[in-house]
Short mmCIF file of C-alpha atoms and ligand atoms in Angstrom, two decimals:
data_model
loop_
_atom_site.label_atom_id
_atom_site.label_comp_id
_atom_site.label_asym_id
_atom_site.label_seq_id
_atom_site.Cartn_x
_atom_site.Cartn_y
_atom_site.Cartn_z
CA UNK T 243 0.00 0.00 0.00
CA UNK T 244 1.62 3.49 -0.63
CA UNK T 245 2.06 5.78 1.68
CA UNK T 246 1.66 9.28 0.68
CA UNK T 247 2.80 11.50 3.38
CA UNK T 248 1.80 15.63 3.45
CA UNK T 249 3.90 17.82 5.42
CA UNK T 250 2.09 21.51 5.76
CA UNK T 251 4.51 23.84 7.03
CA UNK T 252 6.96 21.22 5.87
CA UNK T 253 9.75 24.64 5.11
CA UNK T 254 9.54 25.68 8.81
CA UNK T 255 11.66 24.70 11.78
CA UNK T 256 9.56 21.63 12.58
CA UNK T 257 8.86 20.87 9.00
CA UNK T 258 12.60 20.96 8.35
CA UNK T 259 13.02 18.66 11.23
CA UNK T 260 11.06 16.04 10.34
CA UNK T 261 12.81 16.46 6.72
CA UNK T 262 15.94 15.79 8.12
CA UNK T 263 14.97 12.93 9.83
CA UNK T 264 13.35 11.07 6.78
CA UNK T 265 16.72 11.29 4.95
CA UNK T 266 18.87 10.88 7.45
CA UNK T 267 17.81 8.36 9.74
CA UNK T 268 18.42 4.55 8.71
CA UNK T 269 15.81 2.82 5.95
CA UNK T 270 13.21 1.12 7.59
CA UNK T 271 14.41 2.05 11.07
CA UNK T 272 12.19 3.69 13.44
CA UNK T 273 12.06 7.06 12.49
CA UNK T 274 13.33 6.39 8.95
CA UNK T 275 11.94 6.63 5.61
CA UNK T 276 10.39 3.20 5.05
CA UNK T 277 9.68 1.35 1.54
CA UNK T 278 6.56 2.19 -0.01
CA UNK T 279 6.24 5.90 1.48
CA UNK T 280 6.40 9.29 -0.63
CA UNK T 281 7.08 12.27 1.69
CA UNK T 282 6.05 15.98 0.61
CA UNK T 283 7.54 18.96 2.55
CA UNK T 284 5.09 22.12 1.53
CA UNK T 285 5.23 25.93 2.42
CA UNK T 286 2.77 28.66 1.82
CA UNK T 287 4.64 29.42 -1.78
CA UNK T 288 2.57 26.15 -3.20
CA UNK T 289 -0.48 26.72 -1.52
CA UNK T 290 -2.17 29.98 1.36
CA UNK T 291 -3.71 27.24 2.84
CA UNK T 292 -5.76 30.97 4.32
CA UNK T 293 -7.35 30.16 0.95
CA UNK T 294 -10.20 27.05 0.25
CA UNK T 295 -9.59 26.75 -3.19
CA UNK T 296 -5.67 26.79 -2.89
CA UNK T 297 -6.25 23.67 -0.28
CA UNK T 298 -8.25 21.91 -2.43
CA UNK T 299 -5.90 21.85 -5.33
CA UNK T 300 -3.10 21.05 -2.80
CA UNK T 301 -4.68 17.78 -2.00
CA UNK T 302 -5.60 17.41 -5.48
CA UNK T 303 -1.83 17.41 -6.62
CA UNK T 304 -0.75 15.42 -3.51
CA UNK T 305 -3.06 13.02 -2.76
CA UNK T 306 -2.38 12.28 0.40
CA UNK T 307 -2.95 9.32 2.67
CA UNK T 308 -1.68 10.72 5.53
CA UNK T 309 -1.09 14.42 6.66
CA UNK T 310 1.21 16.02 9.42
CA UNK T 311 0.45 19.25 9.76
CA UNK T 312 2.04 22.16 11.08
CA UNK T 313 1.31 24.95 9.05
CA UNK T 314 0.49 27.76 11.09
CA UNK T 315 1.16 31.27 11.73
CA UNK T 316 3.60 31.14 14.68
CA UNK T 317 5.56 33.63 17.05
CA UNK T 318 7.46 34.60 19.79
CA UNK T 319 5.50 36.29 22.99
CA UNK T 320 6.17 39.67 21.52
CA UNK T 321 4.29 38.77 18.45
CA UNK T 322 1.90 37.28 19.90
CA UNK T 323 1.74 40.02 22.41
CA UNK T 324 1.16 42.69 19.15
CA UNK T 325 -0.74 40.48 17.05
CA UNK T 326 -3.59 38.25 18.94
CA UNK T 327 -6.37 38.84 16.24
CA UNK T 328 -3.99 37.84 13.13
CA UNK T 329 -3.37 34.59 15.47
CA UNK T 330 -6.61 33.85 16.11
CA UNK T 331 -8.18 34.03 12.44
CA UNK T 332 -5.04 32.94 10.40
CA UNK T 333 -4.54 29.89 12.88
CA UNK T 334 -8.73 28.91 12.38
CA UNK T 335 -8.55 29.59 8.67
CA UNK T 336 -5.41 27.01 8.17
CA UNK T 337 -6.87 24.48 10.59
CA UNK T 338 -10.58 24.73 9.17
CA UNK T 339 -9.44 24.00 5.36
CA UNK T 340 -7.11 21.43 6.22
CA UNK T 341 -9.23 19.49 8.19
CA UNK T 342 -12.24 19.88 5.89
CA UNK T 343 -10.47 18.86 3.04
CA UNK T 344 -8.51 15.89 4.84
CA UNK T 345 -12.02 14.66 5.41
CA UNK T 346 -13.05 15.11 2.01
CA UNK T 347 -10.16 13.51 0.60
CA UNK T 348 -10.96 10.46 3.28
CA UNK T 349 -7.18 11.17 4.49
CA UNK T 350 -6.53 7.85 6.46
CA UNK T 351 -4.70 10.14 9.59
CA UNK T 352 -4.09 13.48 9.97
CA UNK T 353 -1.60 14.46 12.98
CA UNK T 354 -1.62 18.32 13.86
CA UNK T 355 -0.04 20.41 16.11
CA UNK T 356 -0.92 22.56 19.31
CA UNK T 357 1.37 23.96 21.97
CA UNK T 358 1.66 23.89 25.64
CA UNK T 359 0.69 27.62 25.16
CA UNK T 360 -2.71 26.64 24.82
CA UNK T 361 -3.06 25.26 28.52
CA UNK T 362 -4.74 27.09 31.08
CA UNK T 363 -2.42 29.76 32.91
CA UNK T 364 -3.95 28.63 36.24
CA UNK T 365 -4.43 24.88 36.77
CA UNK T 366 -2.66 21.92 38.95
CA UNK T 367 1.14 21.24 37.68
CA UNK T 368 2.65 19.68 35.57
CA UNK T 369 0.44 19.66 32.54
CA UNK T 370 -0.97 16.81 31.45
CA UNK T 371 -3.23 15.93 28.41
CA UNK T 372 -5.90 15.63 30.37
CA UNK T 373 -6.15 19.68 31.31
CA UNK T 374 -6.64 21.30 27.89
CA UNK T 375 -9.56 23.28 28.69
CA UNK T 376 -9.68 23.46 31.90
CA UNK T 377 -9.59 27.23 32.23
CA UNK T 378 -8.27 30.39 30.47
CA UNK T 379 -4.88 30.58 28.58
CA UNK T 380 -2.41 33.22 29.69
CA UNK T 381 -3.45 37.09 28.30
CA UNK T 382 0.25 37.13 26.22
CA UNK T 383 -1.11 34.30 23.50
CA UNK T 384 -4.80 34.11 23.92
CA UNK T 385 -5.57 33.98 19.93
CA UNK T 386 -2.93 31.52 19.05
CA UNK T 387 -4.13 29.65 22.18
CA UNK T 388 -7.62 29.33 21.40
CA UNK T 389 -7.40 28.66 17.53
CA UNK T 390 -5.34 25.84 18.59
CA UNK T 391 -7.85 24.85 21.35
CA UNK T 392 -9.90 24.54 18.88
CA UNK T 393 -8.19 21.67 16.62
CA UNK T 394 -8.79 19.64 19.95
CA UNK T 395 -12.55 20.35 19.16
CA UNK T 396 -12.79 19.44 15.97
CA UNK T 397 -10.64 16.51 16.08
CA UNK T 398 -13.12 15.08 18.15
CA UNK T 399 -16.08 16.49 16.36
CA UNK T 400 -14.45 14.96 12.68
CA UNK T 401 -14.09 11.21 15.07
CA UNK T 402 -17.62 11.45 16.54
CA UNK T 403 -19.95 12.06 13.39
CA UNK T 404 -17.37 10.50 10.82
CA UNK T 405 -15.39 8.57 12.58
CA UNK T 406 -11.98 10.17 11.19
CA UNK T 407 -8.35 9.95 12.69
CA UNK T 408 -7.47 13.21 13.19
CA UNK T 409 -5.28 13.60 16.45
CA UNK T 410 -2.45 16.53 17.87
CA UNK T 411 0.40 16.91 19.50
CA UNK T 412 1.24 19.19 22.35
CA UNK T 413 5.05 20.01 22.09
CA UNK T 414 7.17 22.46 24.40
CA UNK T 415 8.84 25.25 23.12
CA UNK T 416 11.17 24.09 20.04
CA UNK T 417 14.43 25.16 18.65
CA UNK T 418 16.70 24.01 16.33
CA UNK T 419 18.00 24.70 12.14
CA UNK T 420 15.76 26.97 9.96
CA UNK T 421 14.60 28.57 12.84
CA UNK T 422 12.80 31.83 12.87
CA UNK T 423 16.16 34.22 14.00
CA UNK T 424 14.14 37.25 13.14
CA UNK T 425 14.56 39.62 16.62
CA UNK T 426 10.88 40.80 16.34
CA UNK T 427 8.97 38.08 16.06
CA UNK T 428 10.80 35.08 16.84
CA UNK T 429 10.65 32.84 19.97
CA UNK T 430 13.44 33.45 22.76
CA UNK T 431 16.50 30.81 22.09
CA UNK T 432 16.38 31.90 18.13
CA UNK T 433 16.02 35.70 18.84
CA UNK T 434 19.09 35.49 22.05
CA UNK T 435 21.44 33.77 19.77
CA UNK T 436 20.79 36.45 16.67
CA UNK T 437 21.27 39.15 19.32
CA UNK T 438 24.55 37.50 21.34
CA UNK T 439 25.93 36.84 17.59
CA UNK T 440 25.69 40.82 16.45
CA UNK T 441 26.57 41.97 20.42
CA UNK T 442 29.69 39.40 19.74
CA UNK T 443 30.37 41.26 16.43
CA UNK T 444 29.58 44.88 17.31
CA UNK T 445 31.04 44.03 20.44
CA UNK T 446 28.39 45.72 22.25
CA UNK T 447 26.29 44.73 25.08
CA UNK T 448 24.09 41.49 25.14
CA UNK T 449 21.01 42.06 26.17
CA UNK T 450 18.17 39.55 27.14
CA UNK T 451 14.44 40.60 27.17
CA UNK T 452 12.49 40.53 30.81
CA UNK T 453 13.76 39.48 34.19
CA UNK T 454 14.89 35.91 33.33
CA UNK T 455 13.12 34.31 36.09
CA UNK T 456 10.35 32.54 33.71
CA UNK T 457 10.71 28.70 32.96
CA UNK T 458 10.53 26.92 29.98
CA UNK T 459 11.20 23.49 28.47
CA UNK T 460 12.74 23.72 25.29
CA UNK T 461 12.71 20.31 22.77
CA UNK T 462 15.18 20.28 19.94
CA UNK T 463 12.92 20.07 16.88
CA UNK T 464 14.92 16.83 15.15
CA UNK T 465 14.19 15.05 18.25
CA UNK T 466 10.28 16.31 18.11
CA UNK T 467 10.60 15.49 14.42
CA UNK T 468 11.56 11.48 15.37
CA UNK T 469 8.37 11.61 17.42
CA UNK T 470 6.30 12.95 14.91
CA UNK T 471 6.99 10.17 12.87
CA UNK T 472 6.59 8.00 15.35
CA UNK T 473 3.03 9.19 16.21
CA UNK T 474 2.05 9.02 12.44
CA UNK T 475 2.50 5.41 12.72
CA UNK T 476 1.68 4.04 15.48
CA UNK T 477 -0.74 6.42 17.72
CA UNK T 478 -4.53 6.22 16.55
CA UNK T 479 -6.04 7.93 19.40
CA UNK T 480 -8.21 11.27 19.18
CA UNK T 481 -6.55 12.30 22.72
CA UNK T 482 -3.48 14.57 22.33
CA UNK T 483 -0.22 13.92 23.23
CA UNK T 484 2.15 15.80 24.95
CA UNK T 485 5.71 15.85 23.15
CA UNK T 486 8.18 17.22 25.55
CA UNK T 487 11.66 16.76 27.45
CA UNK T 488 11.14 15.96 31.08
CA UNK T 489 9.62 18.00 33.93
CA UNK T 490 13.55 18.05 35.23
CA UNK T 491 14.41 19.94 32.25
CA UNK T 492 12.75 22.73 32.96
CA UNK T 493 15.06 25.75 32.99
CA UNK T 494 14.97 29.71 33.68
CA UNK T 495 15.17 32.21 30.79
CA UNK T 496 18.38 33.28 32.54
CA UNK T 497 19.64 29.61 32.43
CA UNK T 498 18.76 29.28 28.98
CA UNK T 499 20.59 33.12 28.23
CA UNK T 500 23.72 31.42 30.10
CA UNK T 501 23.77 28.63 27.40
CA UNK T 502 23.35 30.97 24.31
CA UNK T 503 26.67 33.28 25.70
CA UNK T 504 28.32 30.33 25.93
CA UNK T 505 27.70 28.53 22.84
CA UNK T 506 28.18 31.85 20.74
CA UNK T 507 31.45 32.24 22.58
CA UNK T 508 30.40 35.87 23.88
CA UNK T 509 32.30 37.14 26.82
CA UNK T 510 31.64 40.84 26.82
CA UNK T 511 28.82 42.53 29.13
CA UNK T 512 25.65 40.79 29.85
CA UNK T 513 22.38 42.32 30.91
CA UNK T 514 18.76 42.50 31.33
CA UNK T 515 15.91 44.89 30.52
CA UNK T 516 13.61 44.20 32.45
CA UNK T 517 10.94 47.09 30.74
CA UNK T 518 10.23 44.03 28.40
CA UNK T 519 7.43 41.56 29.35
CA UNK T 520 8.19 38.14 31.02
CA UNK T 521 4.75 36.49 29.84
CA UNK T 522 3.45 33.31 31.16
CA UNK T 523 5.95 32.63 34.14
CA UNK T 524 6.10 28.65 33.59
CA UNK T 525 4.09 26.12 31.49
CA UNK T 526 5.55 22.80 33.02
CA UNK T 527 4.86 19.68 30.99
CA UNK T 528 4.79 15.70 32.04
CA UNK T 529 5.62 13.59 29.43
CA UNK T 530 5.00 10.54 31.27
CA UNK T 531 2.60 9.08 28.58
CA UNK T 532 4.54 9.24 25.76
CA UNK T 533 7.70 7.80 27.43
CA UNK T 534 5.78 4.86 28.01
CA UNK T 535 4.60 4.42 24.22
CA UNK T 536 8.24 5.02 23.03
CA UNK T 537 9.95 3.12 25.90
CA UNK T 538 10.99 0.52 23.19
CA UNK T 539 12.04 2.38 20.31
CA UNK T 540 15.73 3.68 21.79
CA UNK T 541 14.57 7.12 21.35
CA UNK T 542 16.87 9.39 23.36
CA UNK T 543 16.34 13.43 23.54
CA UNK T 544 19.76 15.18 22.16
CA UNK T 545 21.25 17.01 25.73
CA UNK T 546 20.52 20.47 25.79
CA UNK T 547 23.55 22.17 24.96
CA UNK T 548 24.74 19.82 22.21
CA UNK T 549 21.26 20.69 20.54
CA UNK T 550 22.02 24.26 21.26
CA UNK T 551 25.44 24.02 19.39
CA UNK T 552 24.50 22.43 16.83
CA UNK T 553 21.52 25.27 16.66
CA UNK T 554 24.47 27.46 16.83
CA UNK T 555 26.91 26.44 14.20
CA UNK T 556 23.80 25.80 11.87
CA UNK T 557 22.71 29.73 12.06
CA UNK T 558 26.61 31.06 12.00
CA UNK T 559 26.73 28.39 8.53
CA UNK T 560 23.68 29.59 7.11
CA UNK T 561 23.31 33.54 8.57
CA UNK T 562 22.77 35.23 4.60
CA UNK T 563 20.04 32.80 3.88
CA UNK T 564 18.11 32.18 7.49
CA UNK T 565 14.83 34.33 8.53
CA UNK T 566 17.01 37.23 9.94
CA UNK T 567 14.42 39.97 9.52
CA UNK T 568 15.27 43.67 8.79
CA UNK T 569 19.69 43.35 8.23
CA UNK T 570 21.00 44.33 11.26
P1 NAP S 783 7.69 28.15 11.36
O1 NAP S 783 9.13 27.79 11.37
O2 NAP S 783 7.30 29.58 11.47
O3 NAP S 783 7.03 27.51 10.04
C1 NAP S 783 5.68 27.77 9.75
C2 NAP S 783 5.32 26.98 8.53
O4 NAP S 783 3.95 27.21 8.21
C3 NAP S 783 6.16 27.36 7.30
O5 NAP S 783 6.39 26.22 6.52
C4 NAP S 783 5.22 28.33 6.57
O6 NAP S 783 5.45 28.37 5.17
C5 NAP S 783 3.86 27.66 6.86
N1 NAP S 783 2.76 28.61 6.75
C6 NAP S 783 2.56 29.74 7.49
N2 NAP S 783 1.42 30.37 7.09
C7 NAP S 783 0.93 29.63 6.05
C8 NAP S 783 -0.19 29.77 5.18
N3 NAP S 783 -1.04 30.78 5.30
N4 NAP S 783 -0.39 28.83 4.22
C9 NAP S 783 0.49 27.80 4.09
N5 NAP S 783 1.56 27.58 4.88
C10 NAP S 783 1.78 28.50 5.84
O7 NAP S 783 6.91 27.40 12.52
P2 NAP S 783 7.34 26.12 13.40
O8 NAP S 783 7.99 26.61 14.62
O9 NAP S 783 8.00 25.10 12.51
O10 NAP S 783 5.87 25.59 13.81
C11 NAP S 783 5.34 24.39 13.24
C12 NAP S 783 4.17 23.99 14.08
O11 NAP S 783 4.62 23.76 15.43
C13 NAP S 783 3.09 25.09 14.19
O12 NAP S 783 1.81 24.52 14.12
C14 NAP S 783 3.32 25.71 15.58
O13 NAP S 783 2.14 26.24 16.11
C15 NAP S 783 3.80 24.50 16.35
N6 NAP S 783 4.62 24.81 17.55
C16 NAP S 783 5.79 25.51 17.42
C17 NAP S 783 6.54 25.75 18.59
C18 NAP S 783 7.84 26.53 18.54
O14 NAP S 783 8.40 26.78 19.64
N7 NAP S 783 8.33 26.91 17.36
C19 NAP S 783 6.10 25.26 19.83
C20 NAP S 783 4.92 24.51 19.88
C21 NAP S 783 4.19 24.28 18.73
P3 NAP S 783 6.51 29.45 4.59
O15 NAP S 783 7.84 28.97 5.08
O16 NAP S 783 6.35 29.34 3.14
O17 NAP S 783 6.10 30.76 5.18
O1 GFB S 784 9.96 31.94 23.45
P1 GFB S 784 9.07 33.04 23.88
O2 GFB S 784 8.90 34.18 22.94
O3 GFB S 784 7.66 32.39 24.14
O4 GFB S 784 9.59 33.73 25.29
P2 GFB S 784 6.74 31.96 25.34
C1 GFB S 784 9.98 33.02 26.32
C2 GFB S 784 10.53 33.92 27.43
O5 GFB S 784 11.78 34.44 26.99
C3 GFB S 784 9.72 35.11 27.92
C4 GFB S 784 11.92 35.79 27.40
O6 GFB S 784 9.74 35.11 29.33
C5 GFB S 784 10.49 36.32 27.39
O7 GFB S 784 10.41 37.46 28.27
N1 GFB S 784 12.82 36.47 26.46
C6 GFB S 784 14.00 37.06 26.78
C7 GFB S 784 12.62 36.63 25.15
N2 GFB S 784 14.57 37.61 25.70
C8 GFB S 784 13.74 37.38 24.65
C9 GFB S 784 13.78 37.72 23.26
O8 GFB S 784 14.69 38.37 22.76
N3 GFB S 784 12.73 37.30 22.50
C10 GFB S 784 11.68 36.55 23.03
N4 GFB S 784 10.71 36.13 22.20
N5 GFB S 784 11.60 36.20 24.34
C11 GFB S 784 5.19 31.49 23.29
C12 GFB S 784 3.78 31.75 22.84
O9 GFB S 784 5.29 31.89 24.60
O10 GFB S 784 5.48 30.09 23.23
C13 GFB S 784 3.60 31.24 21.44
O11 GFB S 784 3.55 33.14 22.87
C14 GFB S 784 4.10 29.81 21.26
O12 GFB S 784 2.24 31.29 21.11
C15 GFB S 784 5.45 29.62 21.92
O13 GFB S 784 3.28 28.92 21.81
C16 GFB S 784 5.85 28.17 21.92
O14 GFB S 784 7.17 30.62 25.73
O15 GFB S 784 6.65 33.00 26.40
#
């Protein structure tokens, strides 16, 4: 039976990931390409998936069997922060068509993606799957939060009168190659090692957004990439499922800023503004369910800083080509 395999926001960081890990991982193996499957990695150059029409050809061209998908329009908290409208409706317009037309097409599974973003800012830690909508999300990310609620809903809505696979994943913050780097808008281990790079260069001051006190749980994006793959063929269940380093991994923003001097190789002054907002203090995950269902695949998360210089080295190889925003 072929396999054909749709990546939306297959050109992004995730996207990329899982790209990487297709070719690179052994045949047949685990997370590896396996005989019989067709993978197709698709931006929003082939297709606004915004756009009905521009969907439906997309699946007309691709046919797909099965669909990951991860197009979305994503930020950092100070785009979110200045943008919660655009968010909201992009996020619902992308998720709507896809999933509509995934039915139509009688797509065997679709996999998409949330974020522990979308949890309730006040609710009994760690985070679970069970605690989706249990309450509000914080104020920073409220559109992106609820359009992404939402694919929950509908998910279950597509299962219940249909009975389609449709399903999501919940991961943690992610880093990793063809990252956003853009200072504006991108997410805060992207936008610190852009910034410690040019403060390296201009040899001026490095300086870190906030107070540094927040915690986060960052997941290198070829390791969420192997469990992507993972999910898309062997996890059937409408419930979502958290994909995330451990609850031990949590670390502070400062932490995290500690990591970027020192894989940049910056050693000149160091400080923090704290006029910027810290947003959602912490978002602690469990992944305790899906290290039981991978328990006997020999997947191992890539340690932090050997992710991070890789991250590193990957951004310094490929600065004149990566999202950089406005030249600095
Ligand atoms: P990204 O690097 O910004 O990539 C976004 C992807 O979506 C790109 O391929 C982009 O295509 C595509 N896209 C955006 N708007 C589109 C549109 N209107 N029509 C068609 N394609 C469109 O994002 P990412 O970090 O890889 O995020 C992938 C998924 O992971 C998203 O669903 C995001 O919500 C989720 N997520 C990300 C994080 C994180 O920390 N990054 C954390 C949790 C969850 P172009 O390249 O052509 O613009
Ligand atoms: O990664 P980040 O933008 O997203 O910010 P969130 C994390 C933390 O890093 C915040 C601090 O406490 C920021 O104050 N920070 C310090 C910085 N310096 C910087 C910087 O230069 N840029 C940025 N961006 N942050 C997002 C959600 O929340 O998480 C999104 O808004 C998405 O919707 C994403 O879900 C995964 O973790 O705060």
């Amino acid at each position: 039976m072929s396999v054909r395999v749709l990546v939306t926001g297959g050109t992004g960081l995730v996207g990329q990931g899982i790209e990487y890990v297709i070719e690179n991982e052994p045949a047949n193996s685990h997370f590896g390409k396996r005989d019989g499957e067709e993978w197709f990695f698709i931006g929003s150059s082939e297709a606004d998936l915004r756009n009905q029409e521009q969907t439906r050809k997309l699946f007309e061209k691709y046919k797909p069997t099965h669909v990951i998908h991860l197009a979305a329009l994503v930020g950092g908290l100070f785009a979110n922060m200045a943008r919660k409208l655009d968010f909201l409706r992009d996020n619902i317009l992308i998720n709507d068509n896809v999933l509509h037309t995934a039915h139509e097409f009688k797509v065997k599974k679709v996999i998409s993606c949330l974020s522990t973003c979308v949890y309730p800012d006040k609710v009994e830690y760690p985070l679970d799957e069970t605690k989706i909508h249990l309450g509000l999300p914080h104020e920073s990310n409220f559109g992106y939060a609820h359009a992404k609620r939402l694919v929950d809903i509908q998910n279950r809505a597509y299962k219940d009168q249909f009975g389609d696979n449709f399903t999501s994943a919940i991961p943690t913050n992610v880093f990793g190659p063809h990252d956003n780097f853009d200072m504006e808008s991108a997410h805060v281990l992207p936008a610190l090692i852009h910034r410690c790079y040019l403060s390296k260069k201009n040899n001026t001051p490095f300086v870190v957004w906030g107070s540094g006190k927040p915690l986060r749980q960052f997941i290198y994006s070829r390791d969420l990439a192997k469990l992507f793959v993972w999910m898309l063929r062997n996890y059937d269940s409408v419930e979502p499922l958290i994909l995330s380093v451990g609850e031990d991994e949590e670390v502070s923003i400062k932490q995290a800023a500690d990591a970027v001097v020192n894989a940049v190789g910056f050693t000149g002054e160091y400080r923090f503004d704290t006029t910027k907002a810290d947003g959602q203090f912490r978002k602690p995950a469990s992944n305790k369910k899906l290290l039981e269902l991978v328990k006997d695949t020999g997947f191992a998360f890539t340690p932090f800083d050997k992710a991070l210089d890789e991250t590193v080295q990957w951004f310094l190889r490929n600065y004149n080509n990566a999202r950089i925003g406005k030249p600095q």
